[in-house]
GROMACS .gro file of C-alpha atoms in nm:
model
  384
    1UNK     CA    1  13.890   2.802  12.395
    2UNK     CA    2  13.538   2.792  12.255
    3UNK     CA    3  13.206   2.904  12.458
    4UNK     CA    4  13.098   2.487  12.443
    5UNK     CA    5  13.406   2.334  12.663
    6UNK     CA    6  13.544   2.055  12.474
    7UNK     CA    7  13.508   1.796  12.758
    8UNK     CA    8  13.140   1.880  12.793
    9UNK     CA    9  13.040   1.622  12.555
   10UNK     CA   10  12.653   1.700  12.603
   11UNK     CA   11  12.685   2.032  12.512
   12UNK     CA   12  12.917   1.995  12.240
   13UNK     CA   13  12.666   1.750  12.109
   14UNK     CA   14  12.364   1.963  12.160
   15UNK     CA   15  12.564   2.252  11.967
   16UNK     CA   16  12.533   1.976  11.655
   17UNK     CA   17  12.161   1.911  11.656
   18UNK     CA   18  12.082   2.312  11.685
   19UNK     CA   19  12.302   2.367  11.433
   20UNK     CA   20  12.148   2.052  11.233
   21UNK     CA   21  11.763   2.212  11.293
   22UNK     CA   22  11.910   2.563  11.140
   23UNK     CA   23  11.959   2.334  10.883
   24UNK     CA   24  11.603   2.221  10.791
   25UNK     CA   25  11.479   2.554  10.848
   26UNK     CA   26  11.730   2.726  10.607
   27UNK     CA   27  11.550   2.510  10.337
   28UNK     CA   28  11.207   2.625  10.408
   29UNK     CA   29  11.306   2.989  10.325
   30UNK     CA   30  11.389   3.134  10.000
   31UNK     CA   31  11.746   3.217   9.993
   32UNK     CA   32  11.827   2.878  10.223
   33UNK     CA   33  11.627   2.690   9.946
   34UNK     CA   34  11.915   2.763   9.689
   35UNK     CA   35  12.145   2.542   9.896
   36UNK     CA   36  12.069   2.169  10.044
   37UNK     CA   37  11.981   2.174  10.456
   38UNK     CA   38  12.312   1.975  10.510
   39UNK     CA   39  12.557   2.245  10.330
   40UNK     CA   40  12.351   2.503  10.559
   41UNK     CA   41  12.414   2.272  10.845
   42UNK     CA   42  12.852   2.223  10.730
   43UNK     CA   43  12.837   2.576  10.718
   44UNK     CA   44  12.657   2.715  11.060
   45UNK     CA   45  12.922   2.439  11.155
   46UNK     CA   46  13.237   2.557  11.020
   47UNK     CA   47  13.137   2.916  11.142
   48UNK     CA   48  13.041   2.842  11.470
   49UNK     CA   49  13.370   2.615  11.548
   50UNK     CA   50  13.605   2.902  11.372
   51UNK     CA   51  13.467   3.162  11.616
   52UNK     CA   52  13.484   2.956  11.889
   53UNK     CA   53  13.101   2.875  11.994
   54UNK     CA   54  13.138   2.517  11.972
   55UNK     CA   55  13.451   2.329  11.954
   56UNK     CA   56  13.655   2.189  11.663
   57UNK     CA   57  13.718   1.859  11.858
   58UNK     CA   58  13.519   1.707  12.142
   59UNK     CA   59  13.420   1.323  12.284
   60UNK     CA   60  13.061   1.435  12.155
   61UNK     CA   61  13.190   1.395  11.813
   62UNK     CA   62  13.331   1.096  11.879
   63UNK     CA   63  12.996   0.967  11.974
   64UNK     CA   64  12.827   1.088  11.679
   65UNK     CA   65  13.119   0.917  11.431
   66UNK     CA   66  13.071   0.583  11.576
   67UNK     CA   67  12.695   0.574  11.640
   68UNK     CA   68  12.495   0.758  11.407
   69UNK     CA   69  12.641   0.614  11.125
   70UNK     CA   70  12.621   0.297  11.117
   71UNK     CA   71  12.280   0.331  11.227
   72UNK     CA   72  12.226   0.553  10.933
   73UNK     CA   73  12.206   0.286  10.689
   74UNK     CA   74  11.888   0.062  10.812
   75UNK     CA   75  11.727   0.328  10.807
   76UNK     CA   76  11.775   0.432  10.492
   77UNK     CA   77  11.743   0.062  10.361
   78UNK     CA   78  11.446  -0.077  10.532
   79UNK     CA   79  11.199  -0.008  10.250
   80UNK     CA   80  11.464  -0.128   9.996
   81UNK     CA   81  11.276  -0.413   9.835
   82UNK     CA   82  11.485  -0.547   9.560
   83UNK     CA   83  11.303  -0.761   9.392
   84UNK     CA   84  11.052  -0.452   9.319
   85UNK     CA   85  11.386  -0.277   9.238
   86UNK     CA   86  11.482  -0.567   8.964
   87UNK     CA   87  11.142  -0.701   8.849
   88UNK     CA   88  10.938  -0.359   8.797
   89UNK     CA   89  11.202  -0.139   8.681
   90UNK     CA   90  11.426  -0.340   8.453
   91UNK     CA   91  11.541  -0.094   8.185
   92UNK     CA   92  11.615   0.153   8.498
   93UNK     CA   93  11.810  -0.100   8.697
   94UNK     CA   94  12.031  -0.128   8.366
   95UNK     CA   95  12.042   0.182   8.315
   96UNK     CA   96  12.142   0.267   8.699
   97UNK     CA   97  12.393   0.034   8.674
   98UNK     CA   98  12.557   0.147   8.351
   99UNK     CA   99  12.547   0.506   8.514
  100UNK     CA  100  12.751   0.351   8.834
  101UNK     CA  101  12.982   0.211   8.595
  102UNK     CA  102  13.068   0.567   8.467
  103UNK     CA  103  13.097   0.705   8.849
  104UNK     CA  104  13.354   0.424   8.961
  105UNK     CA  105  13.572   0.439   8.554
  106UNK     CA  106  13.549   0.853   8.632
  107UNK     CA  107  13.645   0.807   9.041
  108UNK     CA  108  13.919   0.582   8.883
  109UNK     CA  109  14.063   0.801   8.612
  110UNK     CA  110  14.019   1.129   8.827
  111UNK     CA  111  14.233   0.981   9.099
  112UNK     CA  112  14.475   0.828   8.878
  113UNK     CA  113  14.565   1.172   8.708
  114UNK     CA  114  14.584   1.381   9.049
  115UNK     CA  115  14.765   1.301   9.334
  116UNK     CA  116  14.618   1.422   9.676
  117UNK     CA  117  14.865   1.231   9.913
  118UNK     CA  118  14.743   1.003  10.146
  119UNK     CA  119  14.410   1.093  10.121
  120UNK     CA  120  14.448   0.891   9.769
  121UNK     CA  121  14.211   0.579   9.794
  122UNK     CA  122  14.018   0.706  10.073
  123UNK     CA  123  13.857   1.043   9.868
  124UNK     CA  124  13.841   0.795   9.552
  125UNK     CA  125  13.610   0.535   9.774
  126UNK     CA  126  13.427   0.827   9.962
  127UNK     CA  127  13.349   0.981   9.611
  128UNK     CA  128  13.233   0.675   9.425
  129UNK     CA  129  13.055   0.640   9.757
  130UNK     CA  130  12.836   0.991   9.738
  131UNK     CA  131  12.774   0.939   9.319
  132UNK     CA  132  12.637   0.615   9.308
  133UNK     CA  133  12.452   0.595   9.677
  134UNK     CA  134  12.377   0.897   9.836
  135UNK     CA  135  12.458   1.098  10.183
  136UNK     CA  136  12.478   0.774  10.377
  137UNK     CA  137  12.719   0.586  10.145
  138UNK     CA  138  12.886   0.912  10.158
  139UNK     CA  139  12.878   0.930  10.540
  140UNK     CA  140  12.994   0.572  10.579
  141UNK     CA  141  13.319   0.580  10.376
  142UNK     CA  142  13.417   0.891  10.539
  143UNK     CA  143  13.403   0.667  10.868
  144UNK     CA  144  13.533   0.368  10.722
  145UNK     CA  145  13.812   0.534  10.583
  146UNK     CA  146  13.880   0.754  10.881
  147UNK     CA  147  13.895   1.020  10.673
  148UNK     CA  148  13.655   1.264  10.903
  149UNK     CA  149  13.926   1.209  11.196
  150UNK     CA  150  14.278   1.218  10.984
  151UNK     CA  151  14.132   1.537  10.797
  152UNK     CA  152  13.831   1.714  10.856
  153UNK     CA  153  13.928   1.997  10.624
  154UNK     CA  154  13.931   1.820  10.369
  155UNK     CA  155  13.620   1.642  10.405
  156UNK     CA  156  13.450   1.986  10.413
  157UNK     CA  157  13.625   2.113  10.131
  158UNK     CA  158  13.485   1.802   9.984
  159UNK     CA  159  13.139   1.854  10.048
  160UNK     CA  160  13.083   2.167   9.959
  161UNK     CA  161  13.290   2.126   9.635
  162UNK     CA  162  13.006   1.844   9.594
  163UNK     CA  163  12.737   2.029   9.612
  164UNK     CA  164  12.837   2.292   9.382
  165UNK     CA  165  12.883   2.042   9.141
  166UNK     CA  166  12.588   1.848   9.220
  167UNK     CA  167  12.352   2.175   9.132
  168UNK     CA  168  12.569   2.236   8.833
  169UNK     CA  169  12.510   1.864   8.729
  170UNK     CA  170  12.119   1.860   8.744
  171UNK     CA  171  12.115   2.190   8.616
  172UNK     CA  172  12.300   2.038   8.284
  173UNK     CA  173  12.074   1.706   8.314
  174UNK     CA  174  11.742   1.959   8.323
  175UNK     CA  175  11.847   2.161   7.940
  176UNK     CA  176  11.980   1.803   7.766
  177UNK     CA  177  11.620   1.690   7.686
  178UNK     CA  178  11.640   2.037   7.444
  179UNK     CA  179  11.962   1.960   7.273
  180UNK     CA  180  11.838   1.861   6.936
  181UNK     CA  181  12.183   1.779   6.804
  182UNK     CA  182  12.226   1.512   7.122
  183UNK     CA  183  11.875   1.339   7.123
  184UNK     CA  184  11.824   1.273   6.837
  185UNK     CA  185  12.105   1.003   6.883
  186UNK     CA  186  11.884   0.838   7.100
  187UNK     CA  187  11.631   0.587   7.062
  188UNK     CA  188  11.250   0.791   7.076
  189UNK     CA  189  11.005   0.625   7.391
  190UNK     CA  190  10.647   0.755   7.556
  191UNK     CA  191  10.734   0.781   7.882
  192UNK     CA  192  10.388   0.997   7.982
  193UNK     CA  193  10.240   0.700   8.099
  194UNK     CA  194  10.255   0.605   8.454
  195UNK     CA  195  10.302   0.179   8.464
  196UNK     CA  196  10.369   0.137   8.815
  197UNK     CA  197  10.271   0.371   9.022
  198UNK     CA  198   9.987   0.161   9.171
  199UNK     CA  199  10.212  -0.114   9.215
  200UNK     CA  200  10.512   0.086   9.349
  201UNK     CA  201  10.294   0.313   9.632
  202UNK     CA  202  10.292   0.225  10.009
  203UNK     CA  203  10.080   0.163  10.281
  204UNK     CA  204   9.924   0.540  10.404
  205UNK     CA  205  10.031   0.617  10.717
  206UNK     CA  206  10.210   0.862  10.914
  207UNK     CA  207  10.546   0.845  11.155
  208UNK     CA  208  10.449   0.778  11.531
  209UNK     CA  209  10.608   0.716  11.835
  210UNK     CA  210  10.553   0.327  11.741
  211UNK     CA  211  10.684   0.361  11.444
  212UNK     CA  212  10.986   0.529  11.544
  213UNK     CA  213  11.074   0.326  11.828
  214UNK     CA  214  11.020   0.041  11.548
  215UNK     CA  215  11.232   0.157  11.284
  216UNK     CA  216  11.548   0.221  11.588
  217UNK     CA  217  11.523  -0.080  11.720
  218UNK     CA  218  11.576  -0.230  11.371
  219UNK     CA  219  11.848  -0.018  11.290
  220UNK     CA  220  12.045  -0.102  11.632
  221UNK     CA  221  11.967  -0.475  11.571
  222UNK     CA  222  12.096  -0.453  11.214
  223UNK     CA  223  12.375  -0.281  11.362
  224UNK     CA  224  12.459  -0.519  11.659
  225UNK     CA  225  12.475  -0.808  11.435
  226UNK     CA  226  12.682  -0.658  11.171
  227UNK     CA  227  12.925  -0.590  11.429
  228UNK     CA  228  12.863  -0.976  11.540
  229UNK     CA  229  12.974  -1.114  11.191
  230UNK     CA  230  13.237  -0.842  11.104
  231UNK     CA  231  13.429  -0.965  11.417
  232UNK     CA  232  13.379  -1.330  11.327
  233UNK     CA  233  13.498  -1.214  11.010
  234UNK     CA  234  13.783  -1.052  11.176
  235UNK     CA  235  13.915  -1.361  11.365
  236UNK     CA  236  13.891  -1.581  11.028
  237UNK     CA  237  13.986  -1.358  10.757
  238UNK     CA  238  14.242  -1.088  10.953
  239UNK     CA  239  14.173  -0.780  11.050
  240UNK     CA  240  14.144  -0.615  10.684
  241UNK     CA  241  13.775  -0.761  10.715
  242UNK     CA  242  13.693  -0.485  10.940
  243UNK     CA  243  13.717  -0.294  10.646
  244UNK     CA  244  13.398  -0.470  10.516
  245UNK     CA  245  13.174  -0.378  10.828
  246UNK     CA  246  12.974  -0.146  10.640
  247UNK     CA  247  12.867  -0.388  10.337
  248UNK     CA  248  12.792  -0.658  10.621
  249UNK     CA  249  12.530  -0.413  10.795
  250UNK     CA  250  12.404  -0.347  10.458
  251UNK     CA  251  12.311  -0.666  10.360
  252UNK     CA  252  12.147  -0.734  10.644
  253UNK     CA  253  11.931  -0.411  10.660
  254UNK     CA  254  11.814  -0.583  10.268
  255UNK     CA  255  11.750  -0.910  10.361
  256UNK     CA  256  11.426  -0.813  10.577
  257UNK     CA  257  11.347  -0.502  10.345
  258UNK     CA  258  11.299  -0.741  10.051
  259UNK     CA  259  11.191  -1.041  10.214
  260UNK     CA  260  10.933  -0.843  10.433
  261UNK     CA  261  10.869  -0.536  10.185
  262UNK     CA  262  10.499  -0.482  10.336
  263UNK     CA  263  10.599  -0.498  10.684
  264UNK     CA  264  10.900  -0.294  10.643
  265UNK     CA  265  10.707  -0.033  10.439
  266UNK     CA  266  10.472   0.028  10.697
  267UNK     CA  267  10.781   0.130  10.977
  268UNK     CA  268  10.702   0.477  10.883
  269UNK     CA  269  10.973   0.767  10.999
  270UNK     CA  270  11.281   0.583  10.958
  271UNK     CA  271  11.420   0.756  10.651
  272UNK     CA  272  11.324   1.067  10.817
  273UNK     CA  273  11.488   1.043  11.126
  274UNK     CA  274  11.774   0.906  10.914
  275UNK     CA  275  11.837   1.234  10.740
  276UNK     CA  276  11.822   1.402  11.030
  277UNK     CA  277  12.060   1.236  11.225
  278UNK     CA  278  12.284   1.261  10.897
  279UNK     CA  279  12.254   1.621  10.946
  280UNK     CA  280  12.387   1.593  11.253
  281UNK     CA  281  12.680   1.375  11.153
  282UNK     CA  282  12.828   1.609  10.901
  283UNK     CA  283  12.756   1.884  11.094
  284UNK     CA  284  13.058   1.713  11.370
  285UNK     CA  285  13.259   1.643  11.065
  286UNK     CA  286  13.249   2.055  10.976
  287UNK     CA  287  13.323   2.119  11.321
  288UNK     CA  288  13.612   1.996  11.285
  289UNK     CA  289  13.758   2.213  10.960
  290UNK     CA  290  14.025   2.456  10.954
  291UNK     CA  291  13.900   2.728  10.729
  292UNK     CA  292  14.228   2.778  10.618
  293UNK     CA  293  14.295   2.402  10.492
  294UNK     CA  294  13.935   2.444  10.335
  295UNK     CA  295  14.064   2.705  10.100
  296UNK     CA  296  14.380   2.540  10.010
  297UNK     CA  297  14.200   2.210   9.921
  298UNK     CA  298  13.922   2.330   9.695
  299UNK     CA  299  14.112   2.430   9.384
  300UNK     CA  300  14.217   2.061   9.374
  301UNK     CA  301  13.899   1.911   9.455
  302UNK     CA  302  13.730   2.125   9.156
  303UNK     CA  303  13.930   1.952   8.908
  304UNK     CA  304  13.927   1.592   9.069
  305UNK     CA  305  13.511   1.614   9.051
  306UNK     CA  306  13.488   1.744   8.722
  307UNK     CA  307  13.706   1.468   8.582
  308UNK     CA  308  13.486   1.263   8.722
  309UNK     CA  309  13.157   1.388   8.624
  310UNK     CA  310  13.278   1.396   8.301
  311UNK     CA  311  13.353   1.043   8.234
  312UNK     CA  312  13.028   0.956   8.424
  313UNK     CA  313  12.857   1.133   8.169
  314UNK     CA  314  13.030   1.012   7.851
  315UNK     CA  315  13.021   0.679   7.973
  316UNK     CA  316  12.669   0.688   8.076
  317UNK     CA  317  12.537   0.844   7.754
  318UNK     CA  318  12.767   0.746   7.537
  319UNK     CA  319  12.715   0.338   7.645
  320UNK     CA  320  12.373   0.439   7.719
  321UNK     CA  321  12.299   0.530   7.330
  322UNK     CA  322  12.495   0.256   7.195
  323UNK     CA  323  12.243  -0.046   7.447
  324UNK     CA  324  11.941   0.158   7.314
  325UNK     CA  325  11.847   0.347   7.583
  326UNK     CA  326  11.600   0.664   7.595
  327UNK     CA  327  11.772   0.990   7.682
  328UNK     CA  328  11.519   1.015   7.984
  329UNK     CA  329  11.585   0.687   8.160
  330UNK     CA  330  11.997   0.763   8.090
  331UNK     CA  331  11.896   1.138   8.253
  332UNK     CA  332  11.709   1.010   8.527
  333UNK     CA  333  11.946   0.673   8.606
  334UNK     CA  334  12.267   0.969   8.596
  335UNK     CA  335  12.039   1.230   8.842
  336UNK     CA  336  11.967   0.905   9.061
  337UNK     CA  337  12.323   0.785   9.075
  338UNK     CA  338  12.506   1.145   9.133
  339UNK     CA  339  12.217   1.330   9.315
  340UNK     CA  340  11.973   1.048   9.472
  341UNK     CA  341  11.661   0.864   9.507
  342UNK     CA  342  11.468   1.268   9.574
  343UNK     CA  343  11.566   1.464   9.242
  344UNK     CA  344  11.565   1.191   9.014
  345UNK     CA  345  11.184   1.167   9.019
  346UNK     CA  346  11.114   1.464   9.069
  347UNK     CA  347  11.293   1.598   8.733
  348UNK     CA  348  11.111   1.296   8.585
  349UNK     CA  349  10.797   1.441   8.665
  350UNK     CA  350  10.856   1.807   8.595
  351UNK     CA  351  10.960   1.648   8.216
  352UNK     CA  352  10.636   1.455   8.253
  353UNK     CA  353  10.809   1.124   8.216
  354UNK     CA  354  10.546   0.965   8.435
  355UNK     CA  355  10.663   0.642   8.365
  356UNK     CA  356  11.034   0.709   8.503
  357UNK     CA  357  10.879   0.893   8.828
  358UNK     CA  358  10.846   0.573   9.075
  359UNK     CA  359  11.192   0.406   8.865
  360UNK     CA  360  11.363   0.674   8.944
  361UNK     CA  361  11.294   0.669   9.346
  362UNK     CA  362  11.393   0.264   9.340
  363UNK     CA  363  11.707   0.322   9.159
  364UNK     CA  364  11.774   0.593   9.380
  365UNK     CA  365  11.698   0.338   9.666
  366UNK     CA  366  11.908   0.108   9.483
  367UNK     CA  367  12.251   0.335   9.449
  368UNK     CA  368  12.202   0.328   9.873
  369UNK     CA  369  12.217  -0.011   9.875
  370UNK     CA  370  12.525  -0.071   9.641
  371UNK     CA  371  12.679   0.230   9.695
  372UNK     CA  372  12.862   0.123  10.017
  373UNK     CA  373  12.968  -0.186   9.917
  374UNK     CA  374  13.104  -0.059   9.550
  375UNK     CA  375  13.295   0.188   9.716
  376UNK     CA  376  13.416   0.000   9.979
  377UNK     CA  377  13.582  -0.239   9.696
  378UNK     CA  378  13.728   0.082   9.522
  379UNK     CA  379  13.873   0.182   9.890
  380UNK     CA  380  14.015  -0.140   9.967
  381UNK     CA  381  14.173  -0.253   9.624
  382UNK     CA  382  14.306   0.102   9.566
  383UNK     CA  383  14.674   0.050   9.471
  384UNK     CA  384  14.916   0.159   9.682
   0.00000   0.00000   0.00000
């Protein structure tokens, strides 16, 4: 019995956005700062439903899985434009994709050597997910899947595995630059000159209550109609089309984003209140985690992400030299694919690549908008 009743489903749900805004301010102090706000948030969250403040399981939750989301991914996408994706950042779009390549071969192999059980193609989809998109790729396989609901534990196990590895990863992609031995099999550019940055910025502004209401009512009408066409998909193609819900609502969140960039670019706030809500969403999914299962999954989870990794990174720089590729686009395509579209540039810039600074936030944008449907492919063609 936990101090939140389960069947209080506005509590329970409150208990998930307080433990979301511990979060955010975790990151603004100096020992929270070593960690990401969300593995602050599946922590507070695993804690809190162990000792019984909130509960493991509640309707609330339930909400929160269906809802937020779906929702999650307009908002992330309205501002992906991709024909400023494909037309101003070439090289990195090539190089992105070659990187993506090396997460889906490495998801592939990974799973192929270890057996996890029935967890099999879902975890290989949810992972190719998380290192070519980001948290809402991430986020939407563990829906599609079902995996959050059949196995919480796991999930968390998985995420916080992730993260580890994550900081391990950029940590490795920060010192490569200064391996003599390993760039100097690498083609030599100048990338200290900044070539789109004017063309690349966006309309000043600031979130406001307009903009807000803006950016949710396009993510709910995104939404509405991808649930539209998945069910006339449904009724024509069977009901393994559901499967495909997510890549439909993605698609459509593009369309306007690159059709409309200047418009779209100007509904300011939506990315922000994205992350928050995705806060919110894996704090539900920790909730939910036995701390025991967490443990016994781990061990297994270490080895399955650093096969992985590994043939990301041989792929990616290993292809990557052979196309003639600079070592700083592979590094900054490889921190945009397995970390995002918010480290990539800013390693770029601490290595005063200038050039690779705005790249590296549309490629980032990019692995959001492929991410889902990639992985979906990976999920549903899994054999077995």
């Amino acid at each position: 019995m936990s101090l939140i009743p389960a069947d209080n489903a506005v509590a329970a749900v409150a208990g998930l956005f307080v433990i979301a805004a511990a979060g955010f301010l975790m990151e603004k102090t100096r020992i929270g700062a070593l960690l990401t706000g969300a593995v602050w948030a599946i922590l507070f969250a695993i804690i809190a439903s162990n000792i019984g403040l909130i509960p493991q399981d509640s309707p609330g939750y339930g909400f929160v899985f269906t809802y937020f989301v779906p929702i999650l991914i307009p908002l992330f996408l309205m501002k992906a434009d991709l024909r400023k994706i494909f037309f101003e950042t070439g090289r990195m779009t090539m190089a992105f994709l070659l990187a993506s390549l090396g997460t889906v071969l490495g998801a592939v192999l990974a799973f192929s050597l270890i057996n996890i059980g029935d967890n099999q193609a879902a975890a290989a989809g949810t992972f190719t997910a998380t290192y070519i998109g980001g948290s809402v790729n991430y986020a939407a396989l563990i829906d599609l899947t079902g995996l959050g609901r059949s196995d919480p534990s796991f999930v968390a196990s998985a995420t916080a595995v992730d993260n580890l590895f994550s900081g391990l990863f950029l940590a490795m992609l920060a010192v490569l630059p200064g391996w003599h031995w390993l760039a100097k099999r690498f083609v030599t550019r100048d990338h200290s000159q900044d070539a789109v940055e004017e063309q690349a910025s966006e309309p000043e502004g600031k979130a406001t209550a307009a903009t807000l209401l803006y950016s949710a009512t396009f993510a709910l009408i995104v939404l509405v109609l991808g649930d539209v066409l998945t069910e006339l998909a449904k009724a024509q193609f069977g009901e393994w089309a559901s499967n495909w819900r997510y890549a439909i609502i993605t698609v459509l969140a593009l369309i306007p984003a690159t059709a409309f960039p200047k418009t779209m670019a100007s509904l300011h706030g939506g990315y922000e209140l994205g992350i928050g809500l995705s806060f919110v969403f894996f704090a539900a999914i920790a909730a939910g985690a036995d701390v025991m299962g967490l443990v016994q999954s781990a061990p297994v989870l270490i080895a399955l992400i650093a096969i992985l990794l590994t043939v990301h990174a041989i792929v990616t720089f290993g292809l990557g030299s052979i196309l003639k590729f600079s070592l700083p686009e592979l590094i900054t395509a490889s921190n945009a694919a397995i970390l995002g579209a918010t480290t990539a540039p800013a390693l770029a810039a601490a290595k005063g690549w200038k050039d690779l600074v705005t790249p590296g936030v549309l490629v980032g944008v990019f692995g959001y908008a492929i991410g889902t449907v990639i992985a979906t492919a990976v999920y549903q063609f899994w054999p077995g």
